[in-house]
Short mmCIF file of C-alpha atoms and ligand atoms in Angstrom, two decimals:
data_model
loop_
_atom_site.label_atom_id
_atom_site.label_comp_id
_atom_site.label_asym_id
_atom_site.label_seq_id
_atom_site.Cartn_x
_atom_site.Cartn_y
_atom_site.Cartn_z
CA UNK V 1 11.51 7.06 -20.42
CA UNK V 2 9.02 4.74 -18.74
CA UNK V 3 5.30 5.44 -18.44
CA UNK V 4 3.85 3.59 -15.43
CA UNK V 5 0.15 2.99 -14.84
CA UNK V 6 -1.55 1.83 -11.63
CA UNK V 7 -5.31 1.20 -11.28
CA UNK V 8 -5.56 -1.68 -8.80
CA UNK V 9 -8.05 0.01 -6.48
CA UNK V 10 -9.65 3.48 -6.49
CA UNK V 11 -6.71 5.69 -7.46
CA UNK V 12 -6.05 6.34 -11.17
CA UNK V 13 -2.28 6.78 -11.26
CA UNK V 14 0.34 7.50 -13.91
CA UNK V 15 4.02 8.36 -13.58
CA UNK V 16 7.02 8.99 -15.80
CA UNK V 17 10.45 7.72 -14.78
CA UNK V 18 13.81 7.60 -16.45
CA UNK V 19 15.39 4.22 -17.06
CA UNK V 20 17.67 4.87 -14.08
CA UNK V 21 14.64 5.24 -11.79
CA UNK V 22 14.37 9.01 -11.41
CA UNK V 23 10.75 10.07 -11.04
CA UNK V 24 9.89 12.91 -13.45
CA UNK V 25 6.20 13.02 -12.56
CA UNK V 26 3.68 11.10 -10.48
CA UNK V 27 -0.01 11.92 -10.77
CA UNK V 28 -2.76 10.40 -8.62
CA UNK V 29 -6.40 10.96 -9.53
CA UNK V 30 -8.33 9.94 -6.41
CA UNK V 31 -11.96 8.91 -6.56
CA UNK V 32 -13.49 10.70 -3.58
CA UNK V 33 -16.96 9.35 -4.49
CA UNK V 34 -16.30 6.15 -2.51
CA UNK V 35 -16.51 7.92 0.86
CA UNK V 36 -20.27 8.11 0.26
CA UNK V 37 -20.37 4.33 0.59
CA UNK V 38 -17.83 3.88 3.39
CA UNK V 39 -15.49 1.88 1.16
CA UNK V 40 -14.48 1.22 -2.43
CA UNK V 41 -17.28 0.01 -4.75
CA UNK V 42 -15.48 -2.08 -7.43
CA UNK V 43 -17.83 -1.35 -10.32
CA UNK V 44 -17.78 2.39 -9.63
CA UNK V 45 -13.98 2.33 -9.33
CA UNK V 46 -13.64 0.70 -12.77
CA UNK V 47 -15.99 3.21 -14.40
CA UNK V 48 -14.11 6.14 -12.91
CA UNK V 49 -10.77 4.76 -14.09
CA UNK V 50 -12.22 4.86 -17.61
CA UNK V 51 -12.91 8.58 -17.22
CA UNK V 52 -9.81 9.57 -15.27
CA UNK V 53 -6.94 7.50 -16.60
CA UNK V 54 -6.25 9.16 -19.95
CA UNK V 55 -6.30 12.71 -18.51
CA UNK V 56 -4.04 11.47 -15.69
CA UNK V 57 -1.61 9.97 -18.25
CA UNK V 58 -1.66 13.23 -20.21
CA UNK V 59 -0.90 15.22 -17.10
CA UNK V 60 1.95 12.87 -16.13
CA UNK V 61 3.51 13.35 -19.57
CA UNK V 62 3.00 17.14 -19.41
CA UNK V 63 4.53 17.40 -15.92
CA UNK V 64 7.52 15.39 -17.13
CA UNK V 65 7.72 17.74 -20.17
CA UNK V 66 7.69 14.84 -22.63
CA UNK V 67 5.38 13.54 -25.34
CA UNK V 68 4.18 10.03 -26.19
CA UNK V 69 6.94 9.71 -28.81
CA UNK V 70 9.60 10.01 -26.06
CA UNK V 71 8.38 6.88 -24.25
CA UNK V 72 10.53 3.75 -24.41
CA UNK V 73 8.42 1.34 -22.34
CA UNK V 74 5.12 1.05 -20.48
CA UNK V 75 4.78 -0.56 -17.05
CA UNK V 76 1.42 -1.56 -15.59
CA UNK V 77 0.04 -3.17 -12.44
CA UNK V 78 -1.25 -6.65 -13.30
CA UNK V 79 -2.56 -7.56 -9.79
CA UNK V 80 -3.50 -8.12 -7.05
CA UNK V 81 -6.48 -5.80 -6.90
CA UNK V 82 -10.00 -5.25 -8.23
CA UNK V 83 -10.12 -7.01 -11.59
CA UNK V 84 -12.42 -4.48 -13.29
CA UNK V 85 -10.18 -1.63 -12.13
CA UNK V 86 -6.98 -3.45 -13.15
CA UNK V 87 -8.36 -4.22 -16.61
CA UNK V 88 -8.78 -0.51 -17.39
CA UNK V 89 -5.09 0.05 -16.63
CA UNK V 90 -4.04 -3.06 -18.54
CA UNK V 91 -6.07 -2.17 -21.63
CA UNK V 92 -4.70 1.39 -21.61
CA UNK V 93 -1.12 0.18 -21.18
CA UNK V 94 -1.47 -2.47 -23.91
CA UNK V 95 -2.97 0.06 -26.31
CA UNK V 96 -0.23 2.61 -25.69
CA UNK V 97 2.57 0.03 -25.94
CA UNK V 98 1.14 -1.48 -29.14
CA UNK V 99 0.41 1.90 -30.70
CA UNK V 100 3.87 3.24 -29.93
CA UNK V 101 5.63 -0.04 -30.75
CA UNK V 102 7.38 -0.16 -27.36
CA UNK V 103 7.68 -2.98 -24.77
CA UNK V 104 5.21 -3.64 -21.96
CA UNK V 105 6.18 -4.76 -18.45
CA UNK V 106 3.73 -6.32 -15.96
CA UNK V 107 4.28 -5.41 -12.32
CA UNK V 108 2.91 -7.00 -9.16
CA UNK V 109 1.30 -4.34 -6.95
CA UNK V 110 3.07 -5.60 -3.82
CA UNK V 111 6.38 -5.49 -5.66
CA UNK V 112 5.49 -1.83 -6.24
CA UNK V 113 5.00 -1.22 -2.51
CA UNK V 114 8.39 -2.84 -1.86
CA UNK V 115 10.13 -0.93 -4.68
CA UNK V 116 8.72 2.37 -3.33
CA UNK V 117 11.50 2.21 -0.75
CA UNK V 118 14.04 2.65 -3.56
CA UNK V 119 12.48 6.12 -3.91
CA UNK V 120 13.30 7.01 -0.30
CA UNK V 121 16.36 8.99 -1.32
CA UNK V 122 18.82 6.78 0.58
CA UNK V 123 20.90 3.93 -0.82
CA UNK V 124 19.03 0.63 -0.55
CA UNK V 125 19.81 -2.73 -2.06
CA UNK V 126 19.12 -6.36 -1.12
CA UNK V 127 19.39 -7.97 1.32
CA UNK V 128 16.71 -6.14 3.29
CA UNK V 129 13.39 -6.88 4.95
CA UNK V 130 10.30 -5.00 3.84
CA UNK V 131 7.22 -4.52 5.99
CA UNK V 132 4.35 -4.07 3.54
CA UNK V 133 1.31 -2.79 5.44
CA UNK V 134 -1.50 -1.65 3.17
CA UNK V 135 -5.25 -1.80 2.83
CA UNK V 136 -5.33 -5.40 1.60
CA UNK V 137 -2.02 -6.93 2.73
CA UNK V 138 0.34 -7.08 5.67
CA UNK V 139 3.52 -9.07 5.40
CA UNK V 140 7.25 -9.00 6.00
CA UNK V 141 9.25 -9.84 2.87
CA UNK V 142 12.86 -11.01 3.04
CA UNK V 143 14.28 -9.47 -0.14
CA UNK V 144 17.51 -11.25 -1.00
CA UNK V 145 17.72 -10.21 -4.67
CA UNK V 146 16.16 -7.52 -6.88
CA UNK V 147 12.64 -8.35 -8.06
CA UNK V 148 9.55 -9.92 -6.55
CA UNK V 149 11.12 -13.28 -5.65
CA UNK V 150 11.28 -12.63 -1.93
CA UNK V 151 10.46 -15.09 0.82
CA UNK V 152 7.71 -14.22 3.28
CA UNK V 153 8.87 -14.12 6.90
CA UNK V 154 5.45 -13.33 8.35
CA UNK V 155 1.99 -12.42 7.15
CA UNK V 156 -1.40 -11.58 8.60
CA UNK V 157 -3.62 -14.48 9.54
CA UNK V 158 -6.76 -12.33 9.20
CA UNK V 159 -7.08 -8.56 8.53
CA UNK V 160 -4.45 -6.26 7.03
CA UNK V 161 -3.08 -3.40 9.15
CA UNK V 162 -4.63 -0.76 6.87
CA UNK V 163 -7.94 -2.62 7.08
CA UNK V 164 -7.63 -2.50 10.88
CA UNK V 165 -7.21 1.29 10.64
CA UNK V 166 -10.20 1.55 8.29
CA UNK V 167 -12.47 -0.67 10.41
CA UNK V 168 -11.41 1.09 13.62
CA UNK V 169 -12.19 4.46 12.05
CA UNK V 170 -15.58 3.19 10.98
CA UNK V 171 -16.38 1.93 14.51
CA UNK V 172 -15.38 5.37 15.85
CA UNK V 173 -17.54 7.10 13.25
CA UNK V 174 -14.60 8.85 11.61
CA UNK V 175 -15.35 8.11 7.95
CA UNK V 176 -13.34 6.76 5.04
CA UNK V 177 -10.45 6.34 4.28
CA UNK V 178 -9.87 5.60 7.92
CA UNK V 179 -6.09 5.55 8.37
CA UNK V 180 -5.33 9.27 8.07
CA UNK V 181 -8.54 10.22 9.96
CA UNK V 182 -7.77 7.87 12.83
CA UNK V 183 -4.18 9.10 12.98
CA UNK V 184 -5.43 12.69 13.18
CA UNK V 185 -7.91 11.84 15.93
CA UNK V 186 -5.24 9.94 17.89
CA UNK V 187 -3.03 13.03 18.15
CA UNK V 188 -5.29 14.46 20.86
CA UNK V 189 -5.60 11.16 22.76
CA UNK V 190 -3.79 9.08 25.38
CA UNK V 191 -2.32 5.85 23.89
CA UNK V 192 -2.40 4.21 27.35
CA UNK V 193 -6.03 5.04 28.11
CA UNK V 194 -7.33 1.66 26.88
CA UNK V 195 -5.51 -1.65 26.90
CA UNK V 196 -6.22 -3.19 23.48
CA UNK V 197 -4.84 -6.65 22.54
CA UNK V 198 -1.52 -7.09 20.69
CA UNK V 199 -2.14 -10.66 19.36
CA UNK V 200 0.17 -12.17 21.99
CA UNK V 201 -0.97 -15.66 21.04
CA UNK V 202 0.27 -15.38 17.45
CA UNK V 203 3.81 -16.67 17.20
CA UNK V 204 6.76 -15.56 15.08
CA UNK V 205 6.43 -12.70 12.64
CA UNK V 206 2.75 -13.33 11.78
CA UNK V 207 0.12 -10.67 12.46
CA UNK V 208 -3.49 -10.72 13.63
CA UNK V 209 -5.78 -7.69 13.85
CA UNK V 210 -9.27 -9.23 13.99
CA UNK V 211 -9.29 -9.50 17.81
CA UNK V 212 -8.21 -5.89 18.14
CA UNK V 213 -11.10 -4.69 16.01
CA UNK V 214 -13.60 -6.71 18.07
CA UNK V 215 -12.09 -5.34 21.26
CA UNK V 216 -12.62 -1.75 20.06
CA UNK V 217 -16.19 -2.61 19.15
CA UNK V 218 -16.84 -3.93 22.70
CA UNK V 219 -15.13 -0.93 24.31
CA UNK V 220 -17.34 1.46 22.34
CA UNK V 221 -20.44 -0.57 23.16
CA UNK V 222 -19.58 -0.70 26.89
CA UNK V 223 -18.92 3.04 27.04
CA UNK V 224 -22.22 3.92 25.38
CA UNK V 225 -22.62 6.44 22.60
CA UNK V 226 -22.08 9.66 24.58
CA UNK V 227 -18.96 8.49 26.45
CA UNK V 228 -17.51 6.79 23.35
CA UNK V 229 -17.83 10.07 21.47
CA UNK V 230 -16.33 12.06 24.36
CA UNK V 231 -13.39 9.66 24.56
CA UNK V 232 -12.89 9.22 20.83
CA UNK V 233 -9.36 10.61 20.83
CA UNK V 234 -8.28 8.25 23.66
CA UNK V 235 -9.89 5.28 21.88
CA UNK V 236 -8.16 6.21 18.60
CA UNK V 237 -4.77 6.73 20.25
CA UNK V 238 -4.96 3.44 22.19
CA UNK V 239 -6.16 1.53 19.13
CA UNK V 240 -3.38 2.98 16.94
CA UNK V 241 -0.81 2.15 19.65
CA UNK V 242 -1.95 -1.49 19.63
CA UNK V 243 -1.49 -1.70 15.83
CA UNK V 244 1.91 -0.01 15.95
CA UNK V 245 3.14 -2.16 18.87
CA UNK V 246 2.25 -5.27 16.90
CA UNK V 247 4.08 -4.04 13.79
CA UNK V 248 7.16 -3.19 15.87
CA UNK V 249 7.17 -6.53 17.71
CA UNK V 250 6.83 -8.61 14.52
CA UNK V 251 9.50 -6.66 12.67
CA UNK V 252 11.85 -7.01 15.63
CA UNK V 253 11.24 -10.78 15.64
CA UNK V 254 11.83 -10.92 11.86
CA UNK V 255 15.13 -9.04 12.21
CA UNK V 256 16.19 -11.42 14.99
CA UNK V 257 15.21 -14.58 13.10
CA UNK V 258 16.72 -13.62 9.74
CA UNK V 259 19.74 -11.57 10.83
CA UNK V 260 18.77 -8.99 8.17
CA UNK V 261 18.93 -5.62 9.89
CA UNK V 262 17.79 -3.09 7.25
CA UNK V 263 13.99 -2.78 7.09
CA UNK V 264 12.09 -0.98 4.33
CA UNK V 265 8.49 0.03 5.00
CA UNK V 266 5.83 0.31 2.28
CA UNK V 267 2.07 0.50 1.79
CA UNK V 268 -0.42 3.07 3.06
CA UNK V 269 0.26 2.39 6.75
CA UNK V 270 3.86 3.48 6.19
CA UNK V 271 2.42 7.01 5.89
CA UNK V 272 1.53 6.80 9.61
CA UNK V 273 3.88 8.90 11.75
CA UNK V 274 3.33 6.80 14.85
CA UNK V 275 4.29 3.62 12.99
CA UNK V 276 7.43 5.26 11.55
CA UNK V 277 8.41 6.59 14.99
CA UNK V 278 7.64 3.32 16.76
CA UNK V 279 9.87 1.30 14.45
CA UNK V 280 12.70 3.82 14.63
CA UNK V 281 12.41 4.09 18.42
CA UNK V 282 12.76 0.30 18.64
CA UNK V 283 16.20 0.61 17.04
CA UNK V 284 15.15 -0.65 13.59
CA UNK V 285 17.28 0.64 10.68
CA UNK V 286 14.27 1.93 8.77
CA UNK V 287 14.06 3.01 5.13
CA UNK V 288 10.70 4.59 4.40
CA UNK V 289 9.60 6.38 1.21
CA UNK V 290 8.01 9.85 1.18
CA UNK V 291 4.31 9.62 2.10
CA UNK V 292 3.17 10.15 -1.51
CA UNK V 293 4.89 6.86 -2.43
CA UNK V 294 3.38 4.90 0.51
CA UNK V 295 -0.25 4.94 -0.60
CA UNK V 296 -1.03 3.80 -4.15
CA UNK V 297 0.91 5.60 -6.88
CA UNK V 298 2.43 4.73 -10.25
CA UNK V 299 5.99 5.90 -9.48
CA UNK V 300 6.49 2.75 -7.38
CA UNK V 301 5.19 0.61 -10.27
CA UNK V 302 7.64 2.28 -12.67
CA UNK V 303 10.50 1.73 -10.19
CA UNK V 304 9.54 -1.94 -9.73
CA UNK V 305 9.43 -2.37 -13.52
CA UNK V 306 13.21 -1.82 -13.62
CA UNK V 307 13.43 -5.23 -11.93
CA UNK V 308 11.23 -7.19 -14.38
CA UNK V 309 11.63 -8.22 -18.02
CA UNK V 310 9.84 -6.88 -21.09
CA UNK V 311 6.94 -9.16 -22.03
CA UNK V 312 7.27 -10.93 -25.37
CA UNK V 313 4.88 -9.46 -27.95
CA UNK V 314 2.24 -12.25 -27.71
CA UNK V 315 2.29 -12.31 -23.92
CA UNK V 316 1.82 -8.55 -23.82
CA UNK V 317 -1.36 -8.82 -25.87
CA UNK V 318 -2.82 -11.68 -23.85
CA UNK V 319 -1.85 -10.26 -20.45
CA UNK V 320 -4.67 -10.74 -17.94
CA UNK V 321 -5.29 -9.27 -14.48
CA UNK V 322 -5.22 -11.32 -11.26
CA UNK V 323 -7.19 -10.45 -8.16
CA UNK V 324 -5.42 -12.13 -5.28
CA UNK V 325 -1.83 -12.23 -4.12
CA UNK V 326 0.39 -14.73 -5.88
CA UNK V 327 3.59 -16.15 -4.49
CA UNK V 328 4.85 -12.62 -3.90
CA UNK V 329 2.22 -11.88 -1.29
CA UNK V 330 1.48 -15.25 0.31
N1 ATP E 1 -1.68 7.96 7.84
C1 ATP E 1 -2.13 6.71 7.83
N2 ATP E 1 -2.18 5.98 8.97
C2 ATP E 1 -2.65 4.71 8.96
N3 ATP E 1 -3.12 4.09 7.88
C3 ATP E 1 -3.08 4.77 6.72
C4 ATP E 1 -2.59 6.10 6.63
N4 ATP E 1 -2.69 6.51 5.34
C5 ATP E 1 -3.24 5.47 4.66
N5 ATP E 1 -3.47 4.44 5.48
C6 ATP E 1 -4.11 3.16 5.16
O1 ATP E 1 -3.46 2.57 4.08
C7 ATP E 1 -4.41 1.85 3.29
C8 ATP E 1 -4.26 2.30 1.86
O2 ATP E 1 -2.98 1.92 1.45
P1 ATP E 1 -2.71 1.37 0.01
O3 ATP E 1 -3.15 2.43 -0.94
O4 ATP E 1 -1.33 0.93 -0.07
O5 ATP E 1 -3.69 0.13 0.07
P2 ATP E 1 -4.44 -0.61 -1.08
O6 ATP E 1 -3.73 -0.36 -2.35
O7 ATP E 1 -5.87 -0.27 -0.96
O8 ATP E 1 -4.22 -2.10 -0.66
P3 ATP E 1 -3.16 -3.12 -1.29
O9 ATP E 1 -1.92 -2.36 -1.56
O10 ATP E 1 -3.00 -4.15 -0.23
O11 ATP E 1 -3.81 -3.64 -2.53
C9 ATP E 1 -5.79 2.15 3.83
O12 ATP E 1 -6.19 1.05 4.61
C10 ATP E 1 -5.54 3.38 4.69
O13 ATP E 1 -6.43 3.50 5.78
MG1 MG E 2 -1.66 -0.52 -2.45
#
């Protein structure tokens, strides 16, 4: 039995998995307070993790019908993310592992988003490509072996795809978190109504979303407030189509350049129906986890922990958080 803990951003998450990777429970305590500020406030996130994490751990154990004494290891997200938020998860995980006398495993958050695809319910093993498109990262990993030692085929040169959804939603006055709200708004709109840029000038499998965001800003400004509001669904649908087209084009290029045909899809943007459909319609052999394992959750951290080693006792105690992507997320 593995207890996994994830606190890299504003979700306090705990999950219980068996050592063969079956998820017995996955609990996500979301901090809705951040929508008041239009984005995550790091200090507030850390304070809320302090309040939420232990009850979330208790609920994960209860839903898995086990007690602390049944645990055999603890897995925790080490980074990248908000350091104050990560430290709450790390301290909790260290305390539990030390108190129970069981090993601790440190997991990279992006490795978690990749490993989520092992929870898709279909057989998946390397080699495969993985499009990770989340709030802070967008990259295509070429996974040749289990674990986080993938090579990066393409990455964003500016914003992440999830960030593009969030910023677009903010420009359209839809609120936070923007991805699901923009997707909802786009359902009633025409994706061909506005011709937003697809980063044609960016070669290979790299991404760029900054120009797209600016283009939406200008379109809204040129329309004026009343017309922009009246045409919000068309703007959302066209904006979403531009993001999806770019994802599809870059993944297609990555498949062509690597010869690896199976593509996993992880991170919050993988919850987007249009993105899933677009990739499938382009003939990509897509493996995508259930939506609850696309956005942040601890089940993916527990699953990733099957691919990393136990930390030696000293290293477990001195384990520190890191804020930015390491080699795994270049
Ligand atoms: N249905 C959706 N359509 C589009 N985007 C979505 C959808 N659901 C969530 N997102 C986006 O996914 C992002 C959140 O995903 P995730 O929780 O993986 O990101 P994060 O953990 O904040 O960032 P990272 O994983 O890079 O550290 C947000 O930007 C959100 O807008
Ligand atoms: Mg994430």
